[in-house]
């Protein structure tokens, strides 16, 4: 569908919304564009300067329209990737077309949807469809969904469809059933919430192999239980995926290694005013789940059916996100030093508000936050050849993937000044996580101060430093943000990899950094930009460099290449 057809739909929806007294029409538009530049000063590990692609001007744009009248609602989303999608996104996103659409009928007891829809069963370890534009994820299903709530304590869900991939759908069928029972309502508990959930998900994909040793239908089963009483809560979920061919390399289906998968998730905690503690344990074994087997291991999260975020602290400082952990649900039997069939570990969060007026808290009090996370490969017996196979120990620990100790202190000094101090100690096994080489031990500190001139005008200054014993070694960074009022803001930032000694010329000096950039790989990643907001519209402009690596949202990541350029973002709703 072309842009003029989408415009016609806008006019049609607007006319309908004016004709129907109780009708509601709403929507929005989002566009992210970038002009990629040649940047001879930005070098990769082979000392090659970055260059812009064949199509240096690229843009991702989204127009979404929704219409609601009584119990009926409908929506459509058009997307444009011109001439191609931004760097690092799925190459299937190209051109302009209608991406999703739906019609929905909803009452208190019945919810019926036809078209594209999003859904999640339990924690999402077995099934979740969602959209995240920053990550380039939209794995909605095209088909039908039915939700039935015969009583307030009982919910049935059923789904059927094909998963979106680019502007098309995957070559498989997905079925799903989910039931949730609020037992505390049945038992008439007043201070306790107790619920039980059961899930089935099936993916039916015919194989192109001549004599496949696995079934076309792969089934997943899950059960979950949740309990909350006063300030205490606990929940658990177990998932099982039936035997299926293992994929270690994209599009290479192993017809001789057929294994099941499973996952165990346990979360418990205690929370009251001024104090909270939360712990999570998770064990994954061969739990990657894609709508097409061969998609396993692709770097775009394309055709992914389940949601497996990394359970670590979600850092908001730049340097703390260089060595960011990704969940490891896959099977790899590469060599004796690189074998894995999943992950085992967890994290602990502790929050404490130091009381106002105390010796440590002072007049305005203080907030302390501590996070610890540790992840290992599953222990067991692994055979890398003749034939490949493995057998895991349920609670056995293999090689360590990642460890992070993180402390954050937030202090409000008065009505104008606030500061935050953060310290993190990280261990990152590059060989096991990224399947490259090396192990990194890093210490990261960050300090920031915010000064409020008035209710809408403020300045924020951030300083960061990372010490590392391997890889690109030491980094320094800084950010200054200025909010002039509720509408206009500016910022400038820089990350400097001054500790990098890869092919470093010992005769290099700062005086010739612009004359002889090939002498050094100590890159600056500078950015300068601003944003303007008015009502529901926001426009942002930025010029600078993108550090190559992982960009993560909510524990899910995508790889972005190093680049340099000018970007423009527009977001509005109506």
Coordinates of C-alpha atoms in Angstrom, one line a residue:
X1 CA 0.0 0.0 0.0
X2 CA 1.4 3.4 -1.0
X3 CA 1.4 6.7 1.0
X4 CA -1.6 8.1 -0.9
X5 CA -3.6 5.1 0.1
X6 CA -2.6 5.5 3.7
X7 CA -3.6 9.2 3.4
X8 CA -7.0 8.1 2.1
X9 CA -7.5 5.9 5.2
X10 CA -6.7 8.9 7.4
X11 CA -9.4 11.0 5.8
X12 CA -11.9 8.1 6.0
X13 CA -11.2 7.5 9.7
X14 CA -11.6 11.3 10.4
X15 CA -14.9 11.5 8.6
X16 CA -16.2 8.5 10.5
X17 CA -15.1 9.9 13.8
X18 CA -17.0 13.1 13.1
X19 CA -20.1 11.3 12.1
X20 CA -20.3 9.1 15.2
X21 CA -20.9 10.9 18.4
X22 CA -19.2 8.4 20.6
X23 CA -16.5 7.4 18.1
X24 CA -12.8 8.1 19.0
X25 CA -10.1 8.5 16.4
X26 CA -6.4 8.7 17.5
X27 CA -3.0 7.9 16.2
X28 CA 0.5 9.1 15.8
X29 CA 3.5 9.5 13.5
X30 CA 7.2 8.7 14.3
X31 CA 10.2 9.2 12.0
X32 CA 13.9 8.6 12.6
X33 CA 16.2 9.7 9.9
X34 CA 20.0 9.8 9.5
X35 CA 22.5 11.0 7.0
X36 CA 25.6 8.8 7.3
X37 CA 28.9 10.6 6.7
X38 CA 32.4 9.6 5.7
X39 CA 34.5 9.8 8.9
X40 CA 38.2 9.2 8.4
X41 CA 38.9 9.8 12.1
X42 CA 36.7 6.9 13.2
X43 CA 38.6 3.7 12.8
X44 CA 37.8 0.0 13.3
X45 CA 40.1 -2.6 14.8
X46 CA 41.7 -3.1 11.4
X47 CA 42.5 0.7 11.3
X48 CA 40.0 1.2 8.4
X49 CA 38.0 4.5 8.5
X50 CA 34.3 4.2 8.5
X51 CA 32.4 5.2 5.4
X52 CA 28.8 5.9 4.6
X53 CA 26.7 3.3 2.8
X54 CA 25.6 3.4 -0.8
X55 CA 22.4 5.0 0.4
X56 CA 23.7 7.5 3.0
X57 CA 20.2 9.0 3.7
X58 CA 18.0 6.4 5.5
X59 CA 14.8 6.7 7.5
X60 CA 12.4 4.6 9.6
X61 CA 8.9 6.0 9.7
X62 CA 5.7 4.8 11.3
X63 CA 2.2 6.1 10.9
X64 CA -0.4 4.4 13.1
X65 CA -4.2 5.1 13.1
X66 CA -6.8 3.8 15.5
X67 CA -10.6 4.1 15.5
X68 CA -12.9 3.1 18.3
X69 CA -16.7 3.0 18.4
X70 CA -18.6 1.4 21.3
X71 CA -17.2 -2.2 21.6
X72 CA -15.5 -2.1 18.2
X73 CA -12.0 -0.8 17.4
X74 CA -9.7 -1.0 14.4
X75 CA -6.2 0.1 13.6
X76 CA -3.6 0.2 10.9
X77 CA 0.1 0.9 10.8
X78 CA 2.1 1.9 7.8
X79 CA 5.9 1.8 7.7
X80 CA 8.4 3.4 5.4
X81 CA 12.1 2.5 5.3
X82 CA 13.5 4.8 2.7
X83 CA 15.7 4.2 0.9
X84 CA 16.6 1.5 3.5
X85 CA 16.3 1.0 7.2
X86 CA 18.8 2.6 9.6
X87 CA 22.1 0.8 10.1
X88 CA 22.0 -2.4 12.1
X89 CA 18.3 -3.2 11.5
X90 CA 16.8 -6.1 9.7
X91 CA 17.5 -5.8 5.9
X92 CA 13.9 -7.1 5.3
X93 CA 12.7 -3.6 6.3
X94 CA 12.8 -1.9 3.0
X95 CA 10.4 0.3 1.1
X96 CA 6.9 1.5 2.1
X97 CA 3.9 -0.6 2.9
X98 CA 1.1 -1.4 5.3
X99 CA 2.8 -3.4 8.1
X100 CA -0.1 -4.3 10.5
X101 CA -3.8 -3.9 10.8
X102 CA -6.5 -5.3 13.1
X103 CA -10.2 -5.3 14.0
X104 CA -11.3 -5.9 17.6
X105 CA -14.6 -6.5 19.4
X106 CA -14.4 -6.3 23.2
X107 CA -16.8 -6.6 26.1
X108 CA -16.3 -7.4 29.7
X109 CA -16.3 -11.2 29.0
X110 CA -15.3 -11.5 25.3
X111 CA -12.3 -10.0 23.4
X112 CA -12.0 -11.0 19.7
X113 CA -9.2 -9.8 17.4
X114 CA -8.6 -10.5 13.7
X115 CA -5.5 -9.3 11.9
X116 CA -2.2 -8.5 13.6
X117 CA -2.0 -8.7 17.3
X118 CA 0.4 -8.8 20.3
X119 CA 0.2 -11.2 23.2
X120 CA 2.2 -12.6 26.1
X121 CA 1.7 -15.8 28.1
X122 CA 3.1 -15.7 31.6
X123 CA 6.6 -14.3 31.8
X124 CA 7.0 -14.6 28.0
X125 CA 9.7 -17.4 28.3
X126 CA 7.5 -19.5 26.0
X127 CA 5.6 -16.9 24.0
X128 CA 5.6 -13.2 23.6
X129 CA 4.8 -11.0 20.6
X130 CA 5.7 -7.3 20.9
X131 CA 6.9 -4.2 19.2
X132 CA 10.1 -2.2 20.0
X133 CA 11.1 0.2 17.3
X134 CA 14.5 1.0 18.9
X135 CA 15.4 -2.6 18.6
X136 CA 13.8 -3.2 15.2
X137 CA 11.4 -5.8 16.7
X138 CA 7.9 -6.3 15.6
X139 CA 7.0 -10.0 15.8
X140 CA 3.2 -9.7 15.9
X141 CA 1.0 -12.5 14.7
X142 CA -1.3 -12.3 11.7
X143 CA -4.3 -14.3 12.5
X144 CA -6.9 -14.4 15.3
X145 CA -7.0 -14.1 19.0
X146 CA -9.9 -14.9 21.4
X147 CA -10.1 -14.0 25.1
X148 CA -12.9 -15.3 27.2
X149 CA -13.5 -14.2 30.9
X150 CA -16.6 -16.1 32.1
X151 CA -15.9 -14.9 35.7
X152 CA -13.6 -12.3 37.2
X153 CA -11.3 -15.1 38.4
X154 CA -11.0 -17.1 35.2
X155 CA -9.4 -16.1 31.9
X156 CA -9.0 -18.2 28.7
X157 CA -6.9 -17.1 25.8
X158 CA -6.4 -18.7 22.4
X159 CA -4.2 -17.6 19.5
X160 CA -3.5 -18.7 15.9
X161 CA -1.5 -17.1 13.2
X162 CA 1.7 -16.6 11.3
X163 CA 4.5 -14.4 12.7
X164 CA 5.5 -11.1 11.0
X165 CA 9.0 -11.0 9.4
X166 CA 9.7 -7.8 7.5
X167 CA 6.5 -7.0 5.5
X168 CA 5.7 -10.7 5.1
X169 CA 5.0 -13.6 7.5
X170 CA 7.1 -16.6 8.5
X171 CA 6.6 -20.0 6.8
X172 CA 5.0 -21.6 9.9
X173 CA 1.8 -21.7 11.9
X174 CA 1.6 -20.8 15.6
X175 CA -1.1 -22.1 18.0
X176 CA -1.5 -21.1 21.6
X177 CA -3.8 -21.6 24.6
X178 CA -3.4 -20.0 28.0
X179 CA -5.5 -20.2 31.2
X180 CA -5.2 -18.1 34.3
X181 CA -7.1 -18.8 37.5
X182 CA -7.2 -16.3 40.4
X183 CA -7.4 -18.8 43.2
X184 CA -7.5 -16.1 45.9
X185 CA -10.9 -14.9 44.6
X186 CA -12.3 -18.5 44.6
X187 CA -11.0 -19.0 48.1
X188 CA -12.1 -15.5 49.2
X189 CA -8.8 -14.4 50.6
X190 CA -8.7 -10.8 51.6
X191 CA -5.0 -10.1 52.1
X192 CA -3.5 -12.7 49.9
X193 CA -3.3 -12.9 46.1
X194 CA -2.9 -16.4 44.6
X195 CA -3.0 -17.3 40.9
X196 CA -2.3 -20.3 38.7
X197 CA -1.5 -20.2 35.0
X198 CA -1.2 -23.0 32.3
X199 CA 0.1 -22.5 28.8
X200 CA 0.4 -24.4 25.5
X201 CA 2.2 -23.1 22.4
X202 CA 2.8 -25.0 19.2
X203 CA 4.8 -24.1 16.1
X204 CA 4.2 -26.1 13.0
X205 CA 6.9 -25.7 10.3
X206 CA 7.5 -28.2 7.5
X207 CA 11.2 -29.1 7.0
X208 CA 13.0 -29.0 3.7
X209 CA 15.3 -31.8 4.8
X210 CA 14.8 -35.1 2.9
X211 CA 14.3 -37.3 5.9
X212 CA 13.9 -35.1 9.0
X213 CA 14.4 -36.9 12.3
X214 CA 12.1 -34.5 14.1
X215 CA 8.4 -33.6 14.0
X216 CA 7.2 -30.6 12.1
X217 CA 5.2 -29.6 15.2
X218 CA 7.2 -28.4 18.2
X219 CA 5.2 -28.0 21.3
X220 CA 5.8 -25.9 24.4
X221 CA 4.1 -26.3 27.8
X222 CA 4.3 -24.1 30.8
X223 CA 2.8 -23.7 34.3
X224 CA 3.1 -20.8 36.7
X225 CA 2.1 -19.9 40.2
X226 CA 2.1 -16.5 41.9
X227 CA 1.6 -15.7 45.6
X228 CA 1.5 -12.2 47.3
X229 CA 0.8 -11.7 51.0
X230 CA 1.1 -8.3 52.6
X231 CA 4.7 -7.2 51.8
X232 CA 5.9 -10.6 50.6
X233 CA 5.6 -12.1 47.1
X234 CA 6.8 -15.1 45.3
X235 CA 6.3 -16.5 41.8
X236 CA 7.6 -19.4 39.8
X237 CA 7.3 -20.7 36.2
X238 CA 8.4 -23.9 34.5
X239 CA 8.5 -24.2 30.7
X240 CA 9.2 -27.3 28.6
X241 CA 9.8 -27.4 24.8
X242 CA 9.5 -30.7 23.0
X243 CA 12.4 -32.3 21.1
X244 CA 13.5 -30.3 18.0
X245 CA 16.5 -30.0 15.7
X246 CA 19.3 -27.9 17.2
X247 CA 20.6 -24.9 15.2
X248 CA 24.0 -23.7 16.1
X249 CA 24.6 -21.5 13.0
X250 CA 21.9 -19.5 11.2
X251 CA 20.0 -21.6 8.6
X252 CA 22.0 -24.8 9.4
X253 CA 19.6 -27.3 10.9
X254 CA 21.3 -30.3 12.6
X255 CA 19.3 -33.4 11.7
X256 CA 21.4 -35.5 14.1
X257 CA 21.2 -33.4 17.2
X258 CA 17.6 -33.4 18.4
X259 CA 17.0 -32.1 21.9
X260 CA 14.2 -30.7 24.1
X261 CA 14.4 -27.5 26.0
X262 CA 13.3 -26.2 29.4
X263 CA 13.3 -23.2 31.6
X264 CA 12.8 -22.5 35.4
X265 CA 12.1 -19.1 36.7
X266 CA 11.8 -18.2 40.4
X267 CA 11.2 -14.7 41.8
X268 CA 10.7 -13.7 45.4
X269 CA 10.9 -10.5 47.4
X270 CA 9.8 -8.3 50.2
X271 CA 8.8 -4.7 50.0
X272 CA 7.7 -2.0 52.4
X273 CA 8.1 1.8 52.7
X274 CA 11.8 2.6 52.5
X275 CA 13.0 -0.9 52.0
X276 CA 12.9 -3.6 49.4
X277 CA 14.7 -6.8 48.4
X278 CA 14.1 -8.8 45.3
X279 CA 15.8 -12.0 44.1
X280 CA 15.4 -13.8 40.8
X281 CA 16.8 -17.2 39.7
X282 CA 16.6 -18.5 36.2
X283 CA 17.8 -21.7 34.4
X284 CA 17.6 -22.0 30.7
X285 CA 18.4 -25.0 28.6
X286 CA 18.1 -24.9 24.8
X287 CA 15.2 -22.4 25.1
X288 CA 15.6 -20.4 21.9
X289 CA 12.2 -20.5 20.1
X290 CA 11.7 -19.1 16.6
X291 CA 8.9 -19.3 14.1
X292 CA 11.4 -20.7 11.6
X293 CA 14.1 -23.1 12.9
X294 CA 16.8 -21.6 10.7
X295 CA 16.3 -18.1 12.1
X296 CA 17.9 -19.1 15.4
X297 CA 21.1 -17.1 16.0
X298 CA 20.2 -14.2 13.6
X299 CA 21.4 -10.9 14.9
X300 CA 18.2 -9.0 14.3
X301 CA 15.8 -10.9 16.7
X302 CA 13.9 -11.7 13.6
X303 CA 11.1 -14.3 14.0
X304 CA 11.8 -14.7 17.7
X305 CA 8.7 -16.2 19.5
X306 CA 9.7 -15.8 23.1
X307 CA 11.0 -13.1 25.4
X308 CA 14.3 -13.9 27.2
X309 CA 15.8 -10.6 28.7
X310 CA 19.1 -10.5 30.5
X311 CA 18.4 -10.4 34.2
X312 CA 21.0 -7.8 35.3
X313 CA 20.9 -4.2 36.3
X314 CA 19.6 -2.0 33.5
X315 CA 22.3 0.7 33.6
X316 CA 21.6 4.2 32.4
X317 CA 25.2 5.3 32.2
X318 CA 27.1 4.9 28.8
X319 CA 30.3 3.2 30.0
X320 CA 28.4 0.7 32.2
X321 CA 26.7 -0.5 29.0
X322 CA 29.8 -1.4 27.0
X323 CA 30.1 -4.9 28.5
X324 CA 26.4 -5.6 28.7
X325 CA 25.2 -9.2 29.2
X326 CA 22.9 -11.0 26.9
X327 CA 20.8 -14.0 27.9
X328 CA 22.4 -17.3 26.6
X329 CA 19.6 -19.8 25.8
X330 CA 21.4 -21.3 22.8
X331 CA 23.3 -24.6 22.2
X332 CA 26.9 -24.2 20.9
X333 CA 29.3 -27.2 20.6
X334 CA 32.2 -25.4 18.9
X335 CA 35.3 -26.8 20.6
X336 CA 36.4 -28.0 24.1
X337 CA 36.7 -24.4 25.3
X338 CA 33.4 -23.2 23.9
X339 CA 30.5 -25.5 24.8
X340 CA 27.2 -24.3 26.2
X341 CA 23.6 -25.4 26.3
X342 CA 22.0 -22.5 28.2
X343 CA 22.6 -20.5 31.3
X344 CA 22.0 -20.6 35.1
X345 CA 22.2 -17.7 37.5
X346 CA 20.2 -14.8 38.8
X347 CA 20.3 -11.4 40.4
X348 CA 19.6 -9.7 43.7
X349 CA 18.3 -6.1 44.1
X350 CA 18.3 -4.3 47.4
X351 CA 16.8 -0.8 48.0
X352 CA 17.0 1.2 51.1
X353 CA 15.9 4.8 51.9
X354 CA 18.1 6.3 54.7
X355 CA 15.7 8.2 56.9
X356 CA 15.6 12.0 56.9
X357 CA 17.3 13.5 60.0
X358 CA 19.6 10.6 60.6
X359 CA 23.4 10.9 60.7
X360 CA 23.8 9.4 57.2
X361 CA 20.6 10.7 55.7
X362 CA 20.9 14.3 56.7
X363 CA 18.1 16.8 56.2
X364 CA 16.7 15.3 53.0
X365 CA 17.6 11.6 53.4
X366 CA 19.4 9.3 50.9
X367 CA 18.6 6.4 48.7
X368 CA 20.8 3.3 48.4
X369 CA 20.5 0.7 45.6
X370 CA 22.6 -2.4 45.4
X371 CA 22.4 -5.0 42.6
X372 CA 24.4 -8.3 42.2
X373 CA 24.0 -10.6 39.2
X374 CA 25.9 -13.7 38.2
X375 CA 25.5 -16.0 35.2
X376 CA 27.2 -19.3 34.3
X377 CA 27.0 -21.8 31.5
X378 CA 25.2 -25.0 32.4
X379 CA 27.4 -27.7 33.8
X380 CA 27.4 -31.2 32.3
X381 CA 29.0 -33.5 29.8
X382 CA 29.5 -32.3 26.3
X383 CA 30.6 -34.1 23.1
X384 CA 31.7 -31.9 20.3
X385 CA 32.0 -34.7 17.7
X386 CA 31.2 -38.3 16.7
X387 CA 28.4 -37.4 17.2
X388 CA 27.7 -34.1 18.9
X389 CA 25.6 -34.4 22.1
X390 CA 25.3 -33.1 25.6
X391 CA 23.8 -34.0 29.0
X392 CA 23.4 -31.2 31.6
X393 CA 23.4 -31.3 35.4
X394 CA 20.3 -29.5 36.6
X395 CA 22.0 -27.2 39.0
X396 CA 25.6 -27.7 37.7
X397 CA 27.7 -24.7 37.0
X398 CA 29.9 -24.5 33.9
X399 CA 32.1 -21.6 32.8
X400 CA 31.2 -18.2 34.1
X401 CA 29.6 -15.8 31.7
X402 CA 29.2 -12.6 33.6
X403 CA 29.3 -11.0 37.1
X404 CA 28.3 -7.5 38.2
X405 CA 28.4 -5.8 41.6
X406 CA 26.6 -2.5 41.4
X407 CA 26.1 0.2 44.0
X408 CA 24.2 3.5 43.5
X409 CA 23.8 6.3 46.0
X410 CA 21.3 9.1 45.3
X411 CA 21.4 12.2 47.5
X412 CA 19.1 15.3 47.5
X413 CA 21.1 18.1 49.1
X414 CA 18.4 20.7 49.0
X415 CA 15.5 21.9 46.7
X416 CA 18.0 22.7 43.9
X417 CA 20.9 20.2 44.2
X418 CA 20.8 16.4 43.7
X419 CA 23.7 14.0 43.1
X420 CA 24.1 10.4 42.1
X421 CA 27.2 8.2 42.5
X422 CA 27.5 4.8 40.9
X423 CA 30.1 2.1 41.1
X424 CA 30.2 -1.2 39.2
X425 CA 32.6 -4.1 39.1
X426 CA 32.1 -6.4 36.1
X427 CA 33.4 -9.6 34.8
X428 CA 32.7 -10.3 31.1
X429 CA 33.7 -13.5 29.3
X430 CA 33.8 -12.4 25.6
X431 CA 34.7 -15.9 24.4
X432 CA 31.6 -17.5 26.0
X433 CA 29.1 -14.6 25.4
X434 CA 30.2 -13.3 22.0
X435 CA 32.1 -16.4 20.9
X436 CA 35.2 -14.3 20.1
X437 CA 38.1 -14.3 22.6
X438 CA 39.2 -12.9 25.9
X439 CA 37.9 -12.1 29.4
X440 CA 37.4 -8.6 30.7
X441 CA 37.5 -7.4 34.3
X442 CA 36.2 -3.8 34.6
X443 CA 35.6 -1.2 37.2
X444 CA 33.2 1.7 36.4
X445 CA 32.5 4.8 38.3
X446 CA 29.9 7.5 37.4
X447 CA 29.0 10.7 39.2
X448 CA 26.3 13.2 38.2
X449 CA 24.9 16.4 39.7
X450 CA 21.6 18.1 38.8
X451 CA 20.9 21.8 39.6
X452 CA 17.4 23.1 39.3
X453 CA 17.2 26.9 38.6
X454 CA 13.4 26.7 38.7
X455 CA 10.6 24.2 38.0
X456 CA 11.4 23.9 34.3
X457 CA 15.1 25.0 34.0
X458 CA 17.9 22.7 35.0
X459 CA 21.4 21.5 34.2
X460 CA 22.8 18.0 34.6
X461 CA 26.5 17.1 34.5
X462 CA 27.8 13.5 34.3
X463 CA 31.3 12.2 34.5
X464 CA 32.2 8.5 33.9
X465 CA 35.3 6.3 33.9
X466 CA 36.0 2.7 33.0
X467 CA 39.1 0.7 33.8
X468 CA 39.5 -2.6 32.0
X469 CA 42.3 -5.1 31.8
X470 CA 41.5 -6.4 28.3
X471 CA 39.8 -5.6 25.0
X472 CA 39.8 -1.8 24.4
X473 CA 40.8 -1.1 28.0
X474 CA 40.2 2.3 29.6
X475 CA 37.5 4.8 28.7
X476 CA 36.4 8.2 30.0
X477 CA 33.1 10.0 29.3
X478 CA 31.1 13.0 30.1
X479 CA 27.7 14.5 29.4
X480 CA 26.2 18.0 30.0
X481 CA 22.4 18.4 29.6
X482 CA 20.6 21.7 29.7
X483 CA 16.8 22.1 30.0
X484 CA 16.0 25.7 29.2
X485 CA 12.3 25.3 29.8
X486 CA 9.6 22.6 29.5
X487 CA 10.0 22.7 25.7
X488 CA 13.6 23.1 24.8
X489 CA 16.7 21.1 25.9
X490 CA 20.3 20.6 24.7
X491 CA 23.1 18.2 25.4
X492 CA 26.7 17.4 24.5
X493 CA 28.6 14.2 25.3
X494 CA 31.8 12.4 24.6
X495 CA 33.2 8.9 25.2
X496 CA 36.9 8.6 24.7
X497 CA 38.7 5.3 24.5
X498 CA 42.0 6.6 25.6
X499 CA 43.3 3.3 26.9
X500 CA 43.1 1.5 23.6
X501 CA 46.5 0.3 22.5
X502 CA 45.5 -1.7 19.4
X503 CA 48.3 -1.1 16.8
X504 CA 49.0 2.2 18.7
X505 CA 51.9 4.2 17.3
X506 CA 54.2 5.1 20.3
X507 CA 55.4 8.2 18.4
X508 CA 51.8 9.5 18.2
X509 CA 51.1 12.8 19.8
X510 CA 47.9 14.8 20.3
X511 CA 49.3 17.6 18.1
X512 CA 48.9 15.4 14.9
X513 CA 45.6 13.7 15.8
X514 CA 43.8 15.4 12.9
X515 CA 46.7 15.1 10.4
X516 CA 47.5 11.4 11.0
X517 CA 44.4 9.7 12.3
X518 CA 45.6 6.3 11.2
X519 CA 48.3 6.4 13.8
X520 CA 45.8 5.9 16.6
X521 CA 42.7 3.9 17.4
X522 CA 41.8 5.9 20.5
X523 CA 38.4 7.1 19.2
X524 CA 36.2 9.9 20.5
X525 CA 32.5 9.2 20.3
X526 CA 31.1 12.7 20.6
X527 CA 27.5 13.8 20.2
X528 CA 25.7 17.1 20.3
X529 CA 22.0 17.7 19.9
X530 CA 18.8 19.1 21.2
X531 CA 15.1 18.5 21.4
X532 CA 12.0 20.7 21.2
X533 CA 8.6 19.6 22.6
X534 CA 5.2 21.2 22.2
X535 CA 2.1 19.5 23.4
X536 CA 2.3 15.9 22.0
X537 CA 5.0 16.6 19.4
X538 CA 8.8 16.2 19.9
X539 CA 11.5 17.0 17.4
X540 CA 15.2 16.1 18.1
X541 CA 18.3 16.8 16.1
X542 CA 21.7 15.1 16.8
X543 CA 25.2 15.2 15.2
X544 CA 27.9 12.8 16.2
X545 CA 29.3 9.2 16.3
X546 CA 27.7 5.9 17.3
X547 CA 29.9 3.5 19.2
X548 CA 29.7 0.1 17.7
X549 CA 28.4 -2.7 20.0
X550 CA 25.1 -3.6 21.6
X551 CA 22.1 -1.3 22.1
X552 CA 19.7 -2.8 24.7
X553 CA 16.2 -2.0 25.8
X554 CA 14.7 -3.9 28.7
X555 CA 17.4 -6.6 28.7
X556 CA 17.0 -7.3 24.9
X557 CA 19.8 -6.2 22.6
X558 CA 20.7 -5.7 19.0
X559 CA 24.1 -5.1 17.4
X560 CA 24.8 -1.7 15.9
X561 CA 27.9 -0.9 13.7
X562 CA 30.1 2.2 14.2
X563 CA 28.8 5.1 12.3
X564 CA 28.9 8.9 12.1
X565 CA 26.3 11.3 10.9
X566 CA 23.4 13.7 11.4
X567 CA 20.1 12.3 12.7
X568 CA 16.6 13.8 13.0
X569 CA 13.7 12.4 15.0
X570 CA 10.1 13.4 14.9
X571 CA 7.4 12.0 17.2
X572 CA 3.8 13.2 17.5
X573 CA 0.4 11.8 18.5
X574 CA -3.2 13.0 17.8

